[in-house]
PDB file of C-alpha atoms in Angstrom:
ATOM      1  CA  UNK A   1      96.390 116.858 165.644  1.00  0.00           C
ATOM      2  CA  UNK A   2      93.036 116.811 163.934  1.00  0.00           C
ATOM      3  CA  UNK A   3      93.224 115.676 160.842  1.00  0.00           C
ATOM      4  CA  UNK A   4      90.051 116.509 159.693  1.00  0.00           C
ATOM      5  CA  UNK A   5      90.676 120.218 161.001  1.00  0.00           C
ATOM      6  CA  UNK A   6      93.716 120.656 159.900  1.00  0.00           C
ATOM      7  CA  UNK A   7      93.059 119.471 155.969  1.00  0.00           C
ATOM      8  CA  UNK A   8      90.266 122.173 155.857  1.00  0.00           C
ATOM      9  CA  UNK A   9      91.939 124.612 157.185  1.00  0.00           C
ATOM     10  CA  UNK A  10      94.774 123.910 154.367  1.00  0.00           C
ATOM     11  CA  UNK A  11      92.245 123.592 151.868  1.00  0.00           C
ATOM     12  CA  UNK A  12      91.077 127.361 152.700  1.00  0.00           C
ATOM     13  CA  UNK A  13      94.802 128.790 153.140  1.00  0.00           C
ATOM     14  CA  UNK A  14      95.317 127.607 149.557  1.00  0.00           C
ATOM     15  CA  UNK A  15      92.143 128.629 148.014  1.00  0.00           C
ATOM     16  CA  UNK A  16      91.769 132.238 149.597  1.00  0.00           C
ATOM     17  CA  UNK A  17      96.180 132.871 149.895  1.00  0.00           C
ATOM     18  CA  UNK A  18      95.853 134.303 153.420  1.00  0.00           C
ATOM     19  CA  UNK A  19      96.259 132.689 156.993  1.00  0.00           C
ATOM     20  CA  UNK A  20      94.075 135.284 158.549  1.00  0.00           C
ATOM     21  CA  UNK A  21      90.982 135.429 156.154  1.00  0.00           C
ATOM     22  CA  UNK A  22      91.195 131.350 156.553  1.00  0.00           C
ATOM     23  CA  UNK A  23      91.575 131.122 160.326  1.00  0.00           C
ATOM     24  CA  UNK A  24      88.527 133.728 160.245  1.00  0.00           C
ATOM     25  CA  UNK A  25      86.488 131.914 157.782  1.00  0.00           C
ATOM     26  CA  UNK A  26      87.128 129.108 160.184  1.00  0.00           C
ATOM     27  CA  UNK A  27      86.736 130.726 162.974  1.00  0.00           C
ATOM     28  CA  UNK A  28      90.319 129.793 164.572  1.00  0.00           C
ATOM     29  CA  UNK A  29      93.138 131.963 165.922  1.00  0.00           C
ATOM     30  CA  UNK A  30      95.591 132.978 163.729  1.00  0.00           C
ATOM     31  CA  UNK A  31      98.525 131.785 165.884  1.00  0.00           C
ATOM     32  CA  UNK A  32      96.573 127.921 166.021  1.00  0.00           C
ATOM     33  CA  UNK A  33      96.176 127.889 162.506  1.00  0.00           C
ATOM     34  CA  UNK A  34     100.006 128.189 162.257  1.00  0.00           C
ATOM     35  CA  UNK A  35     100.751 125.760 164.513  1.00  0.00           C
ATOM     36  CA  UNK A  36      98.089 123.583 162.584  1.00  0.00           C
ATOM     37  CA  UNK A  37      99.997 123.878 159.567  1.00  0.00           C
ATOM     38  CA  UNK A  38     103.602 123.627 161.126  1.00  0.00           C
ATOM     39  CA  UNK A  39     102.086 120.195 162.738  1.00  0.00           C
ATOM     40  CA  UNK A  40     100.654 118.518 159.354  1.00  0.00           C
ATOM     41  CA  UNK A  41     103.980 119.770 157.603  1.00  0.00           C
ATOM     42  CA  UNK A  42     106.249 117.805 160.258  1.00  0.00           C
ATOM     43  CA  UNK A  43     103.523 114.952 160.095  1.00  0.00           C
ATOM     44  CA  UNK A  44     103.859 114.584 156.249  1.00  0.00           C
ATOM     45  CA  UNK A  45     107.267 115.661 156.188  1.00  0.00           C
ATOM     46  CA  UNK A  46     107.014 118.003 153.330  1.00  0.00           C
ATOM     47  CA  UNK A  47     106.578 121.935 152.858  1.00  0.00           C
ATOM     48  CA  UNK A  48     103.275 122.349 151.678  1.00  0.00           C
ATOM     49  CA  UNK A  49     103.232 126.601 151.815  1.00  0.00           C
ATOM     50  CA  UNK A  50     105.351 129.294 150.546  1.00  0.00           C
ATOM     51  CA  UNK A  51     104.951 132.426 152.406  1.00  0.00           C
ATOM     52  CA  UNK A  52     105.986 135.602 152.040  1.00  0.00           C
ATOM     53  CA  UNK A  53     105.008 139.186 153.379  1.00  0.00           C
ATOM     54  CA  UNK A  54     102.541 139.343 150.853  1.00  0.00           C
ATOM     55  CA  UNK A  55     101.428 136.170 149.589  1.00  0.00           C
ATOM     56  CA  UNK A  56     100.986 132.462 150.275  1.00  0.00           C
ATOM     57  CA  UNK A  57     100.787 129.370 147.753  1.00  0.00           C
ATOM     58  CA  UNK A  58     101.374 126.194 148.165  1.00  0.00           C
ATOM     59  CA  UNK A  59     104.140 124.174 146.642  1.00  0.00           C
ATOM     60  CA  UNK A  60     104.284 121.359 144.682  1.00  0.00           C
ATOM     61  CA  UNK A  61     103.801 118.829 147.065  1.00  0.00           C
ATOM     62  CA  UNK A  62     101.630 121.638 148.543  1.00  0.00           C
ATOM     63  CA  UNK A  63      99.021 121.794 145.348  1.00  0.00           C
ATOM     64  CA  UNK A  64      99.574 117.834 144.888  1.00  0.00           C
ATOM     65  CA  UNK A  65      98.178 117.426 148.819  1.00  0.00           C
ATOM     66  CA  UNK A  66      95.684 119.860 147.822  1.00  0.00           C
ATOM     67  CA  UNK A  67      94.189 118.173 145.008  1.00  0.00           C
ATOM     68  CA  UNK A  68      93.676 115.236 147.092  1.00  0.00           C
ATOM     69  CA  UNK A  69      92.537 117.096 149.895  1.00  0.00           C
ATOM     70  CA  UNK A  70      89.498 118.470 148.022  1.00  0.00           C
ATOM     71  CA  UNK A  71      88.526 114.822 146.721  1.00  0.00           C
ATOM     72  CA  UNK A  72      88.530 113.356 150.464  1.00  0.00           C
ATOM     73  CA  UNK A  73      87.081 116.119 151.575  1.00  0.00           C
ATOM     74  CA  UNK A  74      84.122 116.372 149.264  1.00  0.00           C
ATOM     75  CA  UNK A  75      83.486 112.531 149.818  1.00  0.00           C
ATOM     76  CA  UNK A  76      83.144 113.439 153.395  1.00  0.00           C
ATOM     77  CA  UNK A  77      81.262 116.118 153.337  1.00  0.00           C
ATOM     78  CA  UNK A  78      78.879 114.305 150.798  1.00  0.00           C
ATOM     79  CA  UNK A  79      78.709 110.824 152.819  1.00  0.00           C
ATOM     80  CA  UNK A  80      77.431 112.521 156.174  1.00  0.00           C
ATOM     81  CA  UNK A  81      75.198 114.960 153.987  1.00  0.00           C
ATOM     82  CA  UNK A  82      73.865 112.127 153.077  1.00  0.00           C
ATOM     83  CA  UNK A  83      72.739 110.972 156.993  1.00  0.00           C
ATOM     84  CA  UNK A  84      72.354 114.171 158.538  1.00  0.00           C
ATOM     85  CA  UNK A  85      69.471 116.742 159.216  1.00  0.00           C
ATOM     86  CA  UNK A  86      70.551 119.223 157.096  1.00  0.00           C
ATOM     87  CA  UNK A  87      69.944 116.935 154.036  1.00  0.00           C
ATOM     88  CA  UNK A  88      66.372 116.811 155.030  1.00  0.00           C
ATOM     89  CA  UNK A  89      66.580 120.294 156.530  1.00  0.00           C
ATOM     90  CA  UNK A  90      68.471 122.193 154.485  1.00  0.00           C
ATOM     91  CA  UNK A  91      70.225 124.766 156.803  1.00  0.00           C
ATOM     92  CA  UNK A  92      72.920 127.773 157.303  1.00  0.00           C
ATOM     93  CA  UNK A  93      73.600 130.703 155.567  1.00  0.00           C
ATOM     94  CA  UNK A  94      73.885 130.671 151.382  1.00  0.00           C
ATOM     95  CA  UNK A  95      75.560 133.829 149.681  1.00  0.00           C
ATOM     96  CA  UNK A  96      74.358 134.056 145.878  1.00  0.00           C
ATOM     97  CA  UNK A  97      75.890 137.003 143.265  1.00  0.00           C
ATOM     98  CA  UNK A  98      73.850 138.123 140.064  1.00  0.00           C
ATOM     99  CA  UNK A  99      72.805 141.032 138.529  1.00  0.00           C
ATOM    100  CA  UNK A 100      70.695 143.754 140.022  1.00  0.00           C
ATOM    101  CA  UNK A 101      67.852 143.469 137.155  1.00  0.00           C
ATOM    102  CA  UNK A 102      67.707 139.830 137.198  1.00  0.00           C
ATOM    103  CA  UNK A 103      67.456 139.966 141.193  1.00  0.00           C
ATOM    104  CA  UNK A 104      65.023 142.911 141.750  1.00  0.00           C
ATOM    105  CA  UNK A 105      62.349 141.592 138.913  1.00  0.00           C
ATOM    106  CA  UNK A 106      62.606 138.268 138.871  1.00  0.00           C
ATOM    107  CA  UNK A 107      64.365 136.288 141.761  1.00  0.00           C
ATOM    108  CA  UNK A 108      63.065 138.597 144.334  1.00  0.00           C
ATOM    109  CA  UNK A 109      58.991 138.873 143.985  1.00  0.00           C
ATOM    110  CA  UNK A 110      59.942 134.892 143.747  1.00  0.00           C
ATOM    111  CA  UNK A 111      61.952 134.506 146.642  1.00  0.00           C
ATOM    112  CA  UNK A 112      59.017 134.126 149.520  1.00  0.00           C
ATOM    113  CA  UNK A 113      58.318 131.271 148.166  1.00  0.00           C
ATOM    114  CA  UNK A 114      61.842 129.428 148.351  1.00  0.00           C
ATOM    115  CA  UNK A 115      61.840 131.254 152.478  1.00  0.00           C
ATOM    116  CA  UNK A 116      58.946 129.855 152.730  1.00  0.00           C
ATOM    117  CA  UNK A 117      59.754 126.076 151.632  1.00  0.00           C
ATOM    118  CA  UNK A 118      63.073 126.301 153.527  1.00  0.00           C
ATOM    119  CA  UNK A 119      62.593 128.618 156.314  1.00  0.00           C
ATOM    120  CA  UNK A 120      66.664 127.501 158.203  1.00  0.00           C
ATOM    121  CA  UNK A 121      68.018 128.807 155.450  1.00  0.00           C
ATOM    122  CA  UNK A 122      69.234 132.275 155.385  1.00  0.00           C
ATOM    123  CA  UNK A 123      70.083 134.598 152.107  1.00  0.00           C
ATOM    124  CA  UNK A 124      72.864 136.981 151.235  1.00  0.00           C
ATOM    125  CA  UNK A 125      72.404 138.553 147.989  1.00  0.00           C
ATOM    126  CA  UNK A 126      75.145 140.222 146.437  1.00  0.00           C
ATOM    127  CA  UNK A 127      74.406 142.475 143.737  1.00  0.00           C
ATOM    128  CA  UNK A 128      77.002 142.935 140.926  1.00  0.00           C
ATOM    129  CA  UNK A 129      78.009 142.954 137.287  1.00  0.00           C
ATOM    130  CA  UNK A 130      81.554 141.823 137.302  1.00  0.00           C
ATOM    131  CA  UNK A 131      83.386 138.767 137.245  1.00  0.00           C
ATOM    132  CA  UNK A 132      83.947 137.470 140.875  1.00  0.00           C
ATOM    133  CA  UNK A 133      85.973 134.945 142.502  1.00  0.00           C
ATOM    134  CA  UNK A 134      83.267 132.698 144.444  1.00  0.00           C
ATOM    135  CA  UNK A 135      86.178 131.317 146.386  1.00  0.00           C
ATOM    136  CA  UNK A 136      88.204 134.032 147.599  1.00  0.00           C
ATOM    137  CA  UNK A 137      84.702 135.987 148.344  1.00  0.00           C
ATOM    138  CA  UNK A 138      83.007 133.259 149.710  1.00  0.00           C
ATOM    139  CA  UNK A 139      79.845 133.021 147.491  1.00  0.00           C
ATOM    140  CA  UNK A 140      78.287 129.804 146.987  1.00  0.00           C
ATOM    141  CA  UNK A 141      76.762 130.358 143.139  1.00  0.00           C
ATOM    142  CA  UNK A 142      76.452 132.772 140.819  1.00  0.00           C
ATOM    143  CA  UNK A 143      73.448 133.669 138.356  1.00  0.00           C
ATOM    144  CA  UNK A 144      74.689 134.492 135.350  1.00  0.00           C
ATOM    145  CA  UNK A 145      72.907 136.015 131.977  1.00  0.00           C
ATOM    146  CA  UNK A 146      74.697 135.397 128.338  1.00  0.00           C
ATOM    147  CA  UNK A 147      77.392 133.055 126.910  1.00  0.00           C
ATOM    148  CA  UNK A 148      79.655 132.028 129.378  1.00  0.00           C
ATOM    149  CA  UNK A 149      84.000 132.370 129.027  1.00  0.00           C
ATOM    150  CA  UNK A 150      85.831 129.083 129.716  1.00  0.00           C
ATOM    151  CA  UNK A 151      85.689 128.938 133.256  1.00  0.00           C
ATOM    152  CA  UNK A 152      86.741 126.242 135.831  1.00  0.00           C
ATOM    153  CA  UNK A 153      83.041 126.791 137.443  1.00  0.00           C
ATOM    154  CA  UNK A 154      80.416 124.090 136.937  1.00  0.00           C
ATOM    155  CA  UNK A 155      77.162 125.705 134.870  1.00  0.00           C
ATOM    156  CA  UNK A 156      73.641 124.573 135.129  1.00  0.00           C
ATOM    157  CA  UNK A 157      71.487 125.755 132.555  1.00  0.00           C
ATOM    158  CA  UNK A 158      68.609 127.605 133.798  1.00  0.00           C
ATOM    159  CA  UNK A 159      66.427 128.535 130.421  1.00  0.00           C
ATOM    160  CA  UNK A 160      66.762 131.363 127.802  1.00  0.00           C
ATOM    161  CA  UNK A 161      65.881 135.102 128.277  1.00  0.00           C
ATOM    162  CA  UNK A 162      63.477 136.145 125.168  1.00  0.00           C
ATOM    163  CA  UNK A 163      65.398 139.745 123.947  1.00  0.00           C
ATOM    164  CA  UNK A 164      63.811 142.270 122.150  1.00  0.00           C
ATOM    165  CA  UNK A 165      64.661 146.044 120.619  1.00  0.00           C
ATOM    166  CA  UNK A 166      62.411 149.046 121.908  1.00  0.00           C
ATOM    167  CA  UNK A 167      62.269 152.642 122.293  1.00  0.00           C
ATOM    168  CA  UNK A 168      60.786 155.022 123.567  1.00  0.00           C
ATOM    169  CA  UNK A 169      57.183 156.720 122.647  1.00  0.00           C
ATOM    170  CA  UNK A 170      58.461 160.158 122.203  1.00  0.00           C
ATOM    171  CA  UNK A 171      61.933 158.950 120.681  1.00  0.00           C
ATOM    172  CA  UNK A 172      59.968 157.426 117.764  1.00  0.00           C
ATOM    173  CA  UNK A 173      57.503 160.428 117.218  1.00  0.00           C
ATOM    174  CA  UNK A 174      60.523 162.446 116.825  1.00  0.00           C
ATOM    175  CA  UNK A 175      62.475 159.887 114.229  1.00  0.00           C
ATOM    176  CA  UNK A 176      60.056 157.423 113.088  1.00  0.00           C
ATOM    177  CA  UNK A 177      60.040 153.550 113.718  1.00  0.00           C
ATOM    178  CA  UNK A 178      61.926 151.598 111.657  1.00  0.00           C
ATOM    179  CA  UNK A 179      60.591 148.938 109.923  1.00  0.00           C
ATOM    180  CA  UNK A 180      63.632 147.257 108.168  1.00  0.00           C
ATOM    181  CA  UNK A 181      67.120 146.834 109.073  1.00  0.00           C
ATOM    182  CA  UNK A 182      67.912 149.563 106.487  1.00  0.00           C
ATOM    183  CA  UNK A 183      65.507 152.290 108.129  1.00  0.00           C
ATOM    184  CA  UNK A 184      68.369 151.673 111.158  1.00  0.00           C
ATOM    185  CA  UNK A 185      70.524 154.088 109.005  1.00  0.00           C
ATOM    186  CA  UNK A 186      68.614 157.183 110.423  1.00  0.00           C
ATOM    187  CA  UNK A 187      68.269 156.141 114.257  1.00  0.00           C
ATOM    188  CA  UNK A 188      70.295 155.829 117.112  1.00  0.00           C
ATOM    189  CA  UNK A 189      71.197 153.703 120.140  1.00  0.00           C
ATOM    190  CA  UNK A 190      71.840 153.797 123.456  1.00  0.00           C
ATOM    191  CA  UNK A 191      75.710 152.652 123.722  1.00  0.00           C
ATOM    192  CA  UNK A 192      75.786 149.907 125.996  1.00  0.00           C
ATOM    193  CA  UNK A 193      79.649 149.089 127.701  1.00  0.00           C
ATOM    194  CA  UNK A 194      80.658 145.946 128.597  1.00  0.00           C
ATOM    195  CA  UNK A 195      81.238 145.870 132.408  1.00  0.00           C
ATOM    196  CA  UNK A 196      84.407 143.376 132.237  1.00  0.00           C
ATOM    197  CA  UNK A 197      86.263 144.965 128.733  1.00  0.00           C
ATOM    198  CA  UNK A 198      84.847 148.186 128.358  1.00  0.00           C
ATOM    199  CA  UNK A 199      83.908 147.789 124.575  1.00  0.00           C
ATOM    200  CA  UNK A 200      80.780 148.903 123.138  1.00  0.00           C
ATOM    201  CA  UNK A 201      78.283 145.981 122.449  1.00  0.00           C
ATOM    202  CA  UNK A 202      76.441 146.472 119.007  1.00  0.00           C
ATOM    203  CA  UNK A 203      72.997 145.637 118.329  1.00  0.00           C
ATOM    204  CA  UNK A 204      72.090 141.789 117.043  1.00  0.00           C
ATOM    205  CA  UNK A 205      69.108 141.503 114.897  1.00  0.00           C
ATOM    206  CA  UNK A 206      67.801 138.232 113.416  1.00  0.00           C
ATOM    207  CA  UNK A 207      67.514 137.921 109.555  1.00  0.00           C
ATOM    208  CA  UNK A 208      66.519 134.280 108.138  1.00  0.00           C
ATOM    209  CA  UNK A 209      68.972 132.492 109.777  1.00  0.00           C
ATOM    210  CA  UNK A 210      71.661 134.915 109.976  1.00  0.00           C
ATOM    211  CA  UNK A 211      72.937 137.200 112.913  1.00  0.00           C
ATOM    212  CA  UNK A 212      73.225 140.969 111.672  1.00  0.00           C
ATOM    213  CA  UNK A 213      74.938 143.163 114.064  1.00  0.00           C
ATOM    214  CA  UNK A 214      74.244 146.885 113.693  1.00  0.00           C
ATOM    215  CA  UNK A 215      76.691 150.011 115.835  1.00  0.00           C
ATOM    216  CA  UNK A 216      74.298 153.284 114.972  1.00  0.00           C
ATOM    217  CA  UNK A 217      75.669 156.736 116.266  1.00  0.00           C
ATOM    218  CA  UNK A 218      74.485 157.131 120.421  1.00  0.00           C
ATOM    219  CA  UNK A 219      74.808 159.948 122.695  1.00  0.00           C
ATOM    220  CA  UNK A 220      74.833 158.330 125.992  1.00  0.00           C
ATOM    221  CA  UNK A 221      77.216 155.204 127.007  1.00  0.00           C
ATOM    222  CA  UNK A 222      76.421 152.939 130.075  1.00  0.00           C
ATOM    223  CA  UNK A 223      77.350 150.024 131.322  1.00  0.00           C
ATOM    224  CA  UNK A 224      74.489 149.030 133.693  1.00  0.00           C
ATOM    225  CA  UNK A 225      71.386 147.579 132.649  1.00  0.00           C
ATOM    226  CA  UNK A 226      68.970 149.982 134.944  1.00  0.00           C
ATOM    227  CA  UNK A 227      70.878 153.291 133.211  1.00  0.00           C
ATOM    228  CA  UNK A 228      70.362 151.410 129.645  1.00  0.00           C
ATOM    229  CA  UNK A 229      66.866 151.945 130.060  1.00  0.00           C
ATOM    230  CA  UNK A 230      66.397 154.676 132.226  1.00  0.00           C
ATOM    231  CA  UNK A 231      68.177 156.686 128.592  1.00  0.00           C
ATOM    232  CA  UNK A 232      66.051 154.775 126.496  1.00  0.00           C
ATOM    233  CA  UNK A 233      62.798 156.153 128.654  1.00  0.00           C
ATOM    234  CA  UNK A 234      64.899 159.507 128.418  1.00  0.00           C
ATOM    235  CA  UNK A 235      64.738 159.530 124.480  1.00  0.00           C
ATOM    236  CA  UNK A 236      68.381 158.506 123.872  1.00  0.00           C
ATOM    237  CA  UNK A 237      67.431 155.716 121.024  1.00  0.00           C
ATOM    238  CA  UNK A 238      66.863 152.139 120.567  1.00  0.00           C
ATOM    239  CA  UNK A 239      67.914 149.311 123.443  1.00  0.00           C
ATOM    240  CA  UNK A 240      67.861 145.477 123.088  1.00  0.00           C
ATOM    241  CA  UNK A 241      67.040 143.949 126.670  1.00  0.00           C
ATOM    242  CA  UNK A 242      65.463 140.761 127.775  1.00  0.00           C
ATOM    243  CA  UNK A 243      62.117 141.270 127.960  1.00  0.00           C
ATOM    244  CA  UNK A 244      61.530 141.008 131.713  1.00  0.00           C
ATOM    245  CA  UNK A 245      63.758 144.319 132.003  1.00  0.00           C
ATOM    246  CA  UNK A 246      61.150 146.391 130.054  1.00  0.00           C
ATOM    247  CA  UNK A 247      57.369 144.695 130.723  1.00  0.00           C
ATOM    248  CA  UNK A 248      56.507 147.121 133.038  1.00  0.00           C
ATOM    249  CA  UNK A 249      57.373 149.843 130.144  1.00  0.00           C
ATOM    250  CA  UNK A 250      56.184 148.052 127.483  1.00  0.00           C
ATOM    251  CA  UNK A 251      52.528 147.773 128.897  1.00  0.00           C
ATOM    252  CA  UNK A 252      52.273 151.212 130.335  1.00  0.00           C
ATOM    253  CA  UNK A 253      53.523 152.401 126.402  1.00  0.00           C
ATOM    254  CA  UNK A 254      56.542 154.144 127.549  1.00  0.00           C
ATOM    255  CA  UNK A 255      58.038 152.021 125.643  1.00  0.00           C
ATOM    256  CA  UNK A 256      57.368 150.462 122.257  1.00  0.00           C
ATOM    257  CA  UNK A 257      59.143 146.837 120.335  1.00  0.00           C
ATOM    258  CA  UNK A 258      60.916 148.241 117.689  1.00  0.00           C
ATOM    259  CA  UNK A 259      61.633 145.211 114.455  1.00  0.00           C
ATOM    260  CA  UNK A 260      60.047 142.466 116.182  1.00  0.00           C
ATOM    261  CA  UNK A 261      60.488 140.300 112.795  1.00  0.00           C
ATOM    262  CA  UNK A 262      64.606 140.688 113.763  1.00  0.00           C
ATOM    263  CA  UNK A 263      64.547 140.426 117.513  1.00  0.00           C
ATOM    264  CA  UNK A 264      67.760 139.925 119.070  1.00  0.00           C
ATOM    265  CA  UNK A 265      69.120 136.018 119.594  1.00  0.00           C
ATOM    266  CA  UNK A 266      67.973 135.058 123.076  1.00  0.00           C
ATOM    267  CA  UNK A 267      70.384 134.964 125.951  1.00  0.00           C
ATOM    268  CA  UNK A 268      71.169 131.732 127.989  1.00  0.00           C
ATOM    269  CA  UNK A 269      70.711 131.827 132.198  1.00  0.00           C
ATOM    270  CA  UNK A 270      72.729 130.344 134.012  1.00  0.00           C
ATOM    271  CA  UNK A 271      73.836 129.471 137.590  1.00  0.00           C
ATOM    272  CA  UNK A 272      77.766 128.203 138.447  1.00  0.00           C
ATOM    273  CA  UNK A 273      79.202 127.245 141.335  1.00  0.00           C
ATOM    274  CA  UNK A 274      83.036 125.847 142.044  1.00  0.00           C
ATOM    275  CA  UNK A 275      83.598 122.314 140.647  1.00  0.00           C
ATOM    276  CA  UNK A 276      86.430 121.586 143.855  1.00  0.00           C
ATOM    277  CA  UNK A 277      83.865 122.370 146.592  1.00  0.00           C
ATOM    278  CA  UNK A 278      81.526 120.130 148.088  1.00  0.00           C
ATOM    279  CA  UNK A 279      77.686 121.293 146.647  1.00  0.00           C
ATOM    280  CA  UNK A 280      75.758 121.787 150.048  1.00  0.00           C
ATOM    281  CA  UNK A 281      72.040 120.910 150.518  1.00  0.00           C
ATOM    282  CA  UNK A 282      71.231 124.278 150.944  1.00  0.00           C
ATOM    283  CA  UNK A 283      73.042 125.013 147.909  1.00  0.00           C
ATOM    284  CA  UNK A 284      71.445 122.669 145.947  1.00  0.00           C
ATOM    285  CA  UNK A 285      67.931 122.950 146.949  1.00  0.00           C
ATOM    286  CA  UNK A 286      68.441 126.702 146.142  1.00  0.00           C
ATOM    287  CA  UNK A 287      69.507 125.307 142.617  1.00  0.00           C
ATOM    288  CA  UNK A 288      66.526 122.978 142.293  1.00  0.00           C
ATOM    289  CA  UNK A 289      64.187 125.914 143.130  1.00  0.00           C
ATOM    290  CA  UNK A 290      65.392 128.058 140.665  1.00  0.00           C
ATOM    291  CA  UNK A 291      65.289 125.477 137.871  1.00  0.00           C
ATOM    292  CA  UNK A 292      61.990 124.604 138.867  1.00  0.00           C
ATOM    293  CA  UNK A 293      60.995 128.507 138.702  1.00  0.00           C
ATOM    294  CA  UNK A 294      62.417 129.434 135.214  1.00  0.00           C
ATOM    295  CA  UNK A 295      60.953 126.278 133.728  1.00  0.00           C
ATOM    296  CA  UNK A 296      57.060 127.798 134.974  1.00  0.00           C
ATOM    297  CA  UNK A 297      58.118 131.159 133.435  1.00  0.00           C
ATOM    298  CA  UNK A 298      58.999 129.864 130.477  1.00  0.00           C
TER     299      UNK A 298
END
């Protein structure tokens, strides 16, 4: 028996609950990866898996072996990282998850540049506003914009997103700008829904050193960021976006800053990946890069 082999392929069962998507991520048979398993169970003399027709999870010697599976495993992977090619020349196929806005006007009139720098390296962007599991779905990091939820990821600060309220040209010859928070009372917003809970987010406006949240009355709900201001270019009312969302709008006048006294707090960047998984030179040059290119935009 491999050892080696056979403590990945564990590691994989556990993390994505399936034989099959684990023999195919590993590109095994599904009848060797069972004798695998039936092999390192008689070797350590212990279950390590519960299975049933639906599920599989380890047990507690299972999730104990697990733990320490992951540690020697990482070490591994890190010590002949750390003599190989691919540290030098990074290498292999890196699947990345963020929104569509932040990947169609910023990362991707970027991206030639990384391709260019690291040309063995192959991209798969996923495109998405929910809350994914990078290990079941195989994705090495997300990008992620606003305060993060306790998560068991590991989050490297990328910069802040500068937000600001507009509208559009026509909305405000029809109702007037507002010039004070109070002048809010006869406008409306755009109702934006939060993709994970559902819940309408209210406006945030800066006053002093105070965070005033406003909910106006709205005609239109969305909960994606290109349909937020595709109604706010339709007339629907006021948005707050970062501003790379709206330049484009904002310098051809389709679109005008609305209280830019009380612009909205700015929202943190960020990029996570899984703390229990060994961070690949591909995967961290990729992180590098994209440090290095929010630091020149900001």
């Amino acid at each position: 028996m491999d050892h080696l082999q056979a403590m990945r392929l564990y590691t994989r069962i556990v993390e994505l609950g399936s034989f099959s998507r684990a023999s195919e991520q590993l590109d095994l048979p599904r009848a060797s990866a069972t004798q695998i398993i039936k092999q390192l169970e008689a070797h350590l003399g212990t279950r390590l898996l519960l299975r049933t027709t639906r599920q599989v999870r380890p047990t507690l010697d299972g999730d104990a072996y697990y733990q320490r599976c992951v540690s020697i495993l990482a070490d591994i992977d890190d010590m002949e990282a750390s003599f190989s090619q691919a540290a030098r020349d990074p290498r292999g196929r890196l699947k990345v998850d963020m929104s569509g806005s932040l990947c169609r006007l910023l990362l991707m009139p970027a991206l030639p540049e990384f391709c260019a720098r690291y040309p063995l390296i192959g991209l798969e962007i996923s495109v998405s506003d929910r809350q994914i599991d990078l290990v079941r779905e195989g994705v090495d990091c997300v990008l992620r914009i606003g305060e993060l939820r306790d998560s068991a990821l590991v989050a490297r600060p990328l910069g802040r997103l500068e937000q600001l309220s507009c509208a559009s040209a026509d909305y405000l010859a029809r109702h007037g700008t507002p010039h004070t928070l109070d002048d809010l009372d006869a406008h409306r917003m755009v109702d934006y829904l939060s993709a994970s809970s559902g819940k309408s987010i209210p406006l945030e406006f800066t006053d002093a050193a105070a965070i005033v949240t406003r909910s106006l009355p709205s005609t239109v709900a969305v909960n994606n960021g290109d349909a937020y201001v595709a109604a706010c270019e339709a007339g629907f009312g006021i948005v707050q976006m970062p501003r790379y969302h709206v330049t484009r709008q904002l310098t051809a006048g389709t679109l005008v800053e609305v209280l830019p006294d009380h612009r909205p707090p700015s929202l943190p960047l960020t990029v996570l990946y899984p703390q229990n998984r060994h961070l690949s030179p591909r995967v961290r040059v990729f992180i590098e890069w994209l440090q290095d290119l929010f630091s020149r935009q900001g």
